[in-house]
């Protein structure tokens, strides 16, 4: 086995066993490691012999290729993870990635939906069409519980406790959390689960809450299309995705006076800094109201 192959195999095992990262994050980090390895090989280097100047030159090439700053920052995160592993395994004496800097990324304030807009999306579900109750339930659960789309599609029936008004999900880093379920979401879920019993369920998909027409677990892409199409049908002209409903959940809580730590816990954010983006959304709205209503704004 070549040294490069050995490094990547060991690194992949470390990502899975030690870091507890999601499948998507592990795949991205592994791809980043292969990307920097290939670039260094073209320049007569290897990850073990690279300097901070080499890594900075690599980042300059990414910039010249037109890769967006946010994507550059994610690749840098993957490179730093690789070198952290190599340092822990004593493959290198110094970590050159400590000296590289990520590009500045402007804070993007995501679109959010009002309660009326969410209600309009639910009302836009055509009751005569197949999967109407399922789609109503998806919108209600995303907004009422603030789930990530991956958490929604992987949600299993045994994780629901509708009588007590909560559900359990496994979020990023395989961390479990309990999420309260509103009375409206309980009602929609109850109606959907009753209808779901008539679905032809494929072996291996029996436990999933949300199924497609062939009886398989619903995919994230399909949820995206459901949300997008209902937003369009409701006449909403914002940039909408399943994550918009999660943002709307958090923003509604903050505007209603919820504690930021409580919102962090319900969203499953590892860092409070991630949750704090909703403070910026709230302040932006406040400023808009002041500019609209205050006499000194004219």
CSV table of C-alpha atoms in Angstrom, one decimal:
chain,number,residue,atom,x,y,z
A,1,UNK,CA,0.0,0.0,0.0
A,2,UNK,CA,1.4,3.4,-1.0
A,3,UNK,CA,2.0,6.1,1.7
A,4,UNK,CA,-0.6,8.3,0.2
A,5,UNK,CA,-3.2,5.5,0.2
A,6,UNK,CA,-2.4,4.6,3.7
A,7,UNK,CA,-2.8,8.3,4.8
A,8,UNK,CA,-6.2,8.7,3.2
A,9,UNK,CA,-7.5,5.3,4.5
A,10,UNK,CA,-6.3,6.1,8.1
A,11,UNK,CA,-7.8,9.6,7.8
A,12,UNK,CA,-11.1,8.3,6.6
A,13,UNK,CA,-11.3,5.9,9.5
A,14,UNK,CA,-10.4,8.7,12.0
A,15,UNK,CA,-13.2,10.9,10.6
A,16,UNK,CA,-15.7,8.2,11.1
A,17,UNK,CA,-14.6,6.7,14.4
A,18,UNK,CA,-13.2,9.8,16.3
A,19,UNK,CA,-14.9,12.8,14.9
A,20,UNK,CA,-18.5,11.4,14.6
A,21,UNK,CA,-19.2,13.5,11.5
A,22,UNK,CA,-22.1,13.0,9.2
A,23,UNK,CA,-21.7,11.0,6.0
A,24,UNK,CA,-21.8,14.2,3.9
A,25,UNK,CA,-19.2,16.0,6.0
A,26,UNK,CA,-16.9,13.0,6.0
A,27,UNK,CA,-17.2,12.7,2.2
A,28,UNK,CA,-16.4,16.4,1.8
A,29,UNK,CA,-13.4,16.3,4.0
A,30,UNK,CA,-12.1,13.2,2.3
A,31,UNK,CA,-12.5,14.9,-1.1
A,32,UNK,CA,-10.6,18.0,0.3
A,33,UNK,CA,-7.7,15.8,1.4
A,34,UNK,CA,-7.5,14.2,-2.1
A,35,UNK,CA,-7.7,17.6,-3.7
A,36,UNK,CA,-4.8,19.1,-1.7
A,37,UNK,CA,-2.8,15.9,-2.1
A,38,UNK,CA,-3.2,16.0,-5.9
A,39,UNK,CA,-2.2,19.7,-6.1
A,40,UNK,CA,0.9,19.2,-3.9
A,41,UNK,CA,2.0,16.2,-6.0
A,42,UNK,CA,1.9,18.3,-9.1
A,43,UNK,CA,4.2,20.8,-7.4
A,44,UNK,CA,6.6,18.1,-6.1
A,45,UNK,CA,5.3,18.1,-2.6
A,46,UNK,CA,3.2,15.9,-0.3
A,47,UNK,CA,1.0,16.7,2.7
A,48,UNK,CA,3.8,15.8,5.0
A,49,UNK,CA,6.4,18.1,3.3
A,50,UNK,CA,4.0,21.0,2.5
A,51,UNK,CA,4.7,24.4,4.0
A,52,UNK,CA,2.2,27.2,4.9
A,53,UNK,CA,3.4,29.0,1.8
A,54,UNK,CA,2.4,25.9,-0.3
A,55,UNK,CA,-1.0,25.8,1.2
A,56,UNK,CA,-1.5,29.5,0.6
A,57,UNK,CA,-0.5,29.1,-3.0
A,58,UNK,CA,-3.1,26.3,-3.3
A,59,UNK,CA,-5.7,28.7,-2.0
A,60,UNK,CA,-4.7,31.4,-4.5
A,61,UNK,CA,-5.2,28.8,-7.2
A,62,UNK,CA,-8.7,28.2,-5.9
A,63,UNK,CA,-9.4,31.9,-6.0
A,64,UNK,CA,-8.1,32.1,-9.6
A,65,UNK,CA,-10.4,29.3,-10.6
A,66,UNK,CA,-13.4,31.4,-9.5
A,67,UNK,CA,-14.3,29.2,-6.5
A,68,UNK,CA,-16.6,31.2,-4.2
A,69,UNK,CA,-15.3,32.4,-0.8
A,70,UNK,CA,-17.8,30.2,1.0
A,71,UNK,CA,-16.6,27.1,-0.9
A,72,UNK,CA,-13.0,28.1,-0.3
A,73,UNK,CA,-13.7,28.4,3.5
A,74,UNK,CA,-15.2,24.9,3.5
A,75,UNK,CA,-12.1,23.5,1.7
A,76,UNK,CA,-9.8,25.2,4.2
A,77,UNK,CA,-11.8,23.6,7.0
A,78,UNK,CA,-11.2,20.2,5.4
A,79,UNK,CA,-7.4,20.9,5.0
A,80,UNK,CA,-7.2,22.0,8.6
A,81,UNK,CA,-8.9,18.8,9.7
A,82,UNK,CA,-6.4,16.7,7.7
A,83,UNK,CA,-3.4,18.4,9.2
A,84,UNK,CA,-4.9,18.1,12.7
A,85,UNK,CA,-5.1,14.4,12.1
A,86,UNK,CA,-1.5,14.2,10.8
A,87,UNK,CA,-0.3,16.1,13.9
A,88,UNK,CA,-2.2,13.8,16.3
A,89,UNK,CA,-0.7,10.8,14.5
A,90,UNK,CA,2.8,12.4,14.7
A,91,UNK,CA,3.2,12.3,10.9
A,92,UNK,CA,4.4,15.9,11.1
A,93,UNK,CA,6.1,18.0,13.7
A,94,UNK,CA,4.5,21.4,12.8
A,95,UNK,CA,1.0,22.1,11.5
A,96,UNK,CA,1.3,24.4,8.5
A,97,UNK,CA,-2.4,24.8,8.2
A,98,UNK,CA,-2.5,26.9,11.4
A,99,UNK,CA,-1.0,29.8,9.4
A,100,UNK,CA,-3.5,29.9,6.5
A,101,UNK,CA,-6.5,32.2,6.6
A,102,UNK,CA,-10.0,31.7,5.3
A,103,UNK,CA,-11.4,34.3,3.0
A,104,UNK,CA,-13.8,36.8,4.5
A,105,UNK,CA,-17.4,35.8,4.1
A,106,UNK,CA,-20.1,38.3,4.4
A,107,UNK,CA,-22.9,37.2,6.8
A,108,UNK,CA,-25.9,36.1,4.7
A,109,UNK,CA,-29.2,36.8,6.3
A,110,UNK,CA,-31.5,34.1,5.0
A,111,UNK,CA,-35.1,34.7,3.9
A,112,UNK,CA,-37.7,33.9,6.4
A,113,UNK,CA,-41.4,33.2,6.1
A,114,UNK,CA,-44.2,34.8,8.2
A,115,UNK,CA,-46.8,32.6,9.8
A,116,UNK,CA,-49.3,33.8,7.2
A,117,UNK,CA,-46.9,32.7,4.4
A,118,UNK,CA,-46.5,29.3,6.0
A,119,UNK,CA,-50.3,28.9,6.3
A,120,UNK,CA,-50.6,30.0,2.7
A,121,UNK,CA,-48.2,27.2,1.6
A,122,UNK,CA,-50.2,24.6,3.6
A,123,UNK,CA,-53.5,26.0,2.1
A,124,UNK,CA,-51.9,25.7,-1.4
A,125,UNK,CA,-51.8,21.9,-1.0
A,126,UNK,CA,-54.5,20.5,-3.4
A,127,UNK,CA,-56.5,18.0,-1.4
A,128,UNK,CA,-57.5,16.1,-4.5
A,129,UNK,CA,-53.9,15.3,-5.4
A,130,UNK,CA,-52.0,12.3,-4.2
A,131,UNK,CA,-49.8,12.8,-1.1
A,132,UNK,CA,-51.7,15.9,-0.1
A,133,UNK,CA,-51.7,15.0,3.6
A,134,UNK,CA,-48.1,14.0,3.5
A,135,UNK,CA,-47.1,17.3,2.0
A,136,UNK,CA,-49.2,19.3,4.5
A,137,UNK,CA,-47.5,17.5,7.3
A,138,UNK,CA,-44.0,18.1,5.9
A,139,UNK,CA,-44.5,21.9,5.8
A,140,UNK,CA,-46.1,21.9,9.3
A,141,UNK,CA,-43.3,19.8,10.9
A,142,UNK,CA,-40.5,21.7,9.3
A,143,UNK,CA,-42.0,25.0,10.5
A,144,UNK,CA,-43.2,23.8,13.9
A,145,UNK,CA,-40.2,21.8,14.9
A,146,UNK,CA,-37.3,23.5,13.0
A,147,UNK,CA,-35.9,20.2,11.7
A,148,UNK,CA,-33.1,20.0,9.1
A,149,UNK,CA,-34.3,18.3,5.9
A,150,UNK,CA,-32.0,15.3,6.7
A,151,UNK,CA,-33.6,15.0,10.1
A,152,UNK,CA,-37.1,15.1,8.5
A,153,UNK,CA,-36.3,12.4,5.9
A,154,UNK,CA,-34.6,10.1,8.5
A,155,UNK,CA,-37.4,10.6,11.1
A,156,UNK,CA,-38.7,7.2,12.2
A,157,UNK,CA,-42.1,6.3,13.7
A,158,UNK,CA,-40.7,4.9,17.0
A,159,UNK,CA,-39.0,8.4,17.6
A,160,UNK,CA,-42.5,10.0,17.7
A,161,UNK,CA,-44.3,10.5,21.0
A,162,UNK,CA,-47.3,12.4,19.9
A,163,UNK,CA,-49.2,11.8,23.1
A,164,UNK,CA,-46.5,13.6,25.0
A,165,UNK,CA,-46.0,16.2,22.2
A,166,UNK,CA,-42.3,15.6,21.3
A,167,UNK,CA,-40.1,13.7,18.9
A,168,UNK,CA,-36.5,12.6,18.9
A,169,UNK,CA,-34.0,13.3,16.1
A,170,UNK,CA,-30.4,12.5,15.4
A,171,UNK,CA,-28.7,15.7,14.2
A,172,UNK,CA,-25.2,16.6,13.1
A,173,UNK,CA,-22.4,14.7,14.7
A,174,UNK,CA,-24.9,11.9,15.6
A,175,UNK,CA,-26.2,14.0,18.5
A,176,UNK,CA,-29.7,13.2,19.6
A,177,UNK,CA,-32.1,15.8,20.9
A,178,UNK,CA,-35.7,16.1,21.9
A,179,UNK,CA,-37.9,18.5,20.0
A,180,UNK,CA,-41.3,19.7,21.2
A,181,UNK,CA,-44.2,19.2,18.7
A,182,UNK,CA,-46.9,21.8,18.4
A,183,UNK,CA,-50.6,20.8,18.6
A,184,UNK,CA,-51.1,21.6,14.9
A,185,UNK,CA,-48.1,19.4,13.9
A,186,UNK,CA,-49.4,16.6,16.1
A,187,UNK,CA,-52.7,16.8,14.3
A,188,UNK,CA,-51.1,16.7,10.9
A,189,UNK,CA,-48.8,13.9,11.8
A,190,UNK,CA,-51.7,11.8,13.3
A,191,UNK,CA,-53.7,12.3,10.0
A,192,UNK,CA,-50.6,11.4,7.9
A,193,UNK,CA,-49.8,8.3,9.9
A,194,UNK,CA,-53.3,7.0,9.5
A,195,UNK,CA,-53.1,7.6,5.8
A,196,UNK,CA,-49.6,6.1,5.6
A,197,UNK,CA,-51.0,2.7,6.6
A,198,UNK,CA,-52.4,2.3,3.1
A,199,UNK,CA,-49.0,2.9,1.4
A,200,UNK,CA,-47.1,-0.1,0.0
A,201,UNK,CA,-43.9,0.0,2.1
A,202,UNK,CA,-40.7,-1.4,0.7
A,203,UNK,CA,-38.6,-3.8,2.9
A,204,UNK,CA,-36.1,-1.8,4.9
A,205,UNK,CA,-38.3,1.4,4.8
A,206,UNK,CA,-41.0,0.3,7.3
A,207,UNK,CA,-39.9,2.6,10.1
A,208,UNK,CA,-39.6,5.9,8.2
A,209,UNK,CA,-42.4,8.5,8.7
A,210,UNK,CA,-42.3,10.0,5.3
A,211,UNK,CA,-42.5,7.8,2.2
A,212,UNK,CA,-42.7,8.4,-1.5
A,213,UNK,CA,-45.3,6.8,-3.8
A,214,UNK,CA,-43.3,3.6,-4.2
A,215,UNK,CA,-43.1,3.1,-0.4
A,216,UNK,CA,-39.5,4.2,0.0
A,217,UNK,CA,-38.0,6.8,2.4
A,218,UNK,CA,-38.5,10.3,1.0
A,219,UNK,CA,-35.3,11.9,-0.3
A,220,UNK,CA,-34.0,15.4,0.6
A,221,UNK,CA,-34.3,16.4,-3.1
A,222,UNK,CA,-38.0,15.4,-3.2
A,223,UNK,CA,-38.7,17.5,0.0
A,224,UNK,CA,-36.9,20.5,-1.7
A,225,UNK,CA,-39.3,20.1,-4.7
A,226,UNK,CA,-42.4,19.9,-2.5
A,227,UNK,CA,-41.4,23.0,-0.6
A,228,UNK,CA,-40.5,25.0,-3.7
A,229,UNK,CA,-43.6,24.0,-5.6
A,230,UNK,CA,-45.9,24.9,-2.6
A,231,UNK,CA,-44.2,28.3,-2.2
A,232,UNK,CA,-44.7,29.0,-5.8
A,233,UNK,CA,-48.4,27.9,-5.6
A,234,UNK,CA,-48.9,30.2,-2.6
A,235,UNK,CA,-47.5,33.2,-4.6
A,236,UNK,CA,-44.4,33.5,-2.4
A,237,UNK,CA,-41.5,35.2,-4.4
A,238,UNK,CA,-38.7,34.6,-2.0
A,239,UNK,CA,-35.8,32.1,-2.4
A,240,UNK,CA,-37.4,29.2,-0.6
A,241,UNK,CA,-36.0,25.8,0.5
A,242,UNK,CA,-36.7,23.4,3.4
A,243,UNK,CA,-34.0,25.3,5.4
A,244,UNK,CA,-36.1,28.5,5.0
A,245,UNK,CA,-38.8,26.9,7.2
A,246,UNK,CA,-36.1,26.1,9.8
A,247,UNK,CA,-34.9,29.7,9.8
A,248,UNK,CA,-38.5,30.8,10.1
A,249,UNK,CA,-39.1,28.6,13.1
A,250,UNK,CA,-36.1,30.1,14.9
A,251,UNK,CA,-36.9,33.7,13.9
A,252,UNK,CA,-40.5,33.3,15.1
A,253,UNK,CA,-39.3,32.0,18.5
A,254,UNK,CA,-36.9,34.9,18.9
A,255,UNK,CA,-39.5,37.4,18.0
A,256,UNK,CA,-41.8,35.8,20.5
A,257,UNK,CA,-39.3,36.3,23.3
A,258,UNK,CA,-37.6,32.9,23.4
A,259,UNK,CA,-34.2,32.6,25.0
A,260,UNK,CA,-31.3,32.2,22.5
A,261,UNK,CA,-29.9,29.2,24.4
A,262,UNK,CA,-33.3,27.5,24.2
A,263,UNK,CA,-33.4,28.2,20.4
A,264,UNK,CA,-29.8,26.7,20.2
A,265,UNK,CA,-31.0,23.6,22.0
A,266,UNK,CA,-34.0,23.1,19.8
A,267,UNK,CA,-32.1,23.6,16.6
A,268,UNK,CA,-29.3,21.4,17.7
A,269,UNK,CA,-26.6,24.0,17.1
A,270,UNK,CA,-23.2,23.0,18.6
A,271,UNK,CA,-22.2,26.6,18.9
A,272,UNK,CA,-24.2,29.5,20.1
A,273,UNK,CA,-22.5,31.6,17.4
A,274,UNK,CA,-24.5,29.8,14.8
A,275,UNK,CA,-27.7,30.6,16.5
A,276,UNK,CA,-26.8,34.3,16.9
A,277,UNK,CA,-27.5,34.9,13.2
A,278,UNK,CA,-31.1,35.1,14.2
A,279,UNK,CA,-30.3,38.1,16.3
A,280,UNK,CA,-29.1,39.8,13.2
A,281,UNK,CA,-32.3,38.9,11.4
A,282,UNK,CA,-34.4,40.3,14.2
A,283,UNK,CA,-32.4,43.5,14.4
A,284,UNK,CA,-32.7,43.9,10.6
A,285,UNK,CA,-36.5,43.7,10.9
A,286,UNK,CA,-36.5,46.1,13.8
A,287,UNK,CA,-34.5,48.6,11.8
A,288,UNK,CA,-36.9,48.3,8.9
A,289,UNK,CA,-39.9,48.9,11.2
A,290,UNK,CA,-38.2,52.0,12.7
A,291,UNK,CA,-37.4,53.4,9.2
A,292,UNK,CA,-41.0,52.7,8.1
A,293,UNK,CA,-42.7,54.1,11.2
A,294,UNK,CA,-40.5,56.6,13.0
A,295,UNK,CA,-41.1,60.3,12.2
A,296,UNK,CA,-37.3,61.0,12.1
A,297,UNK,CA,-37.0,58.5,9.2
A,298,UNK,CA,-38.8,60.8,6.8
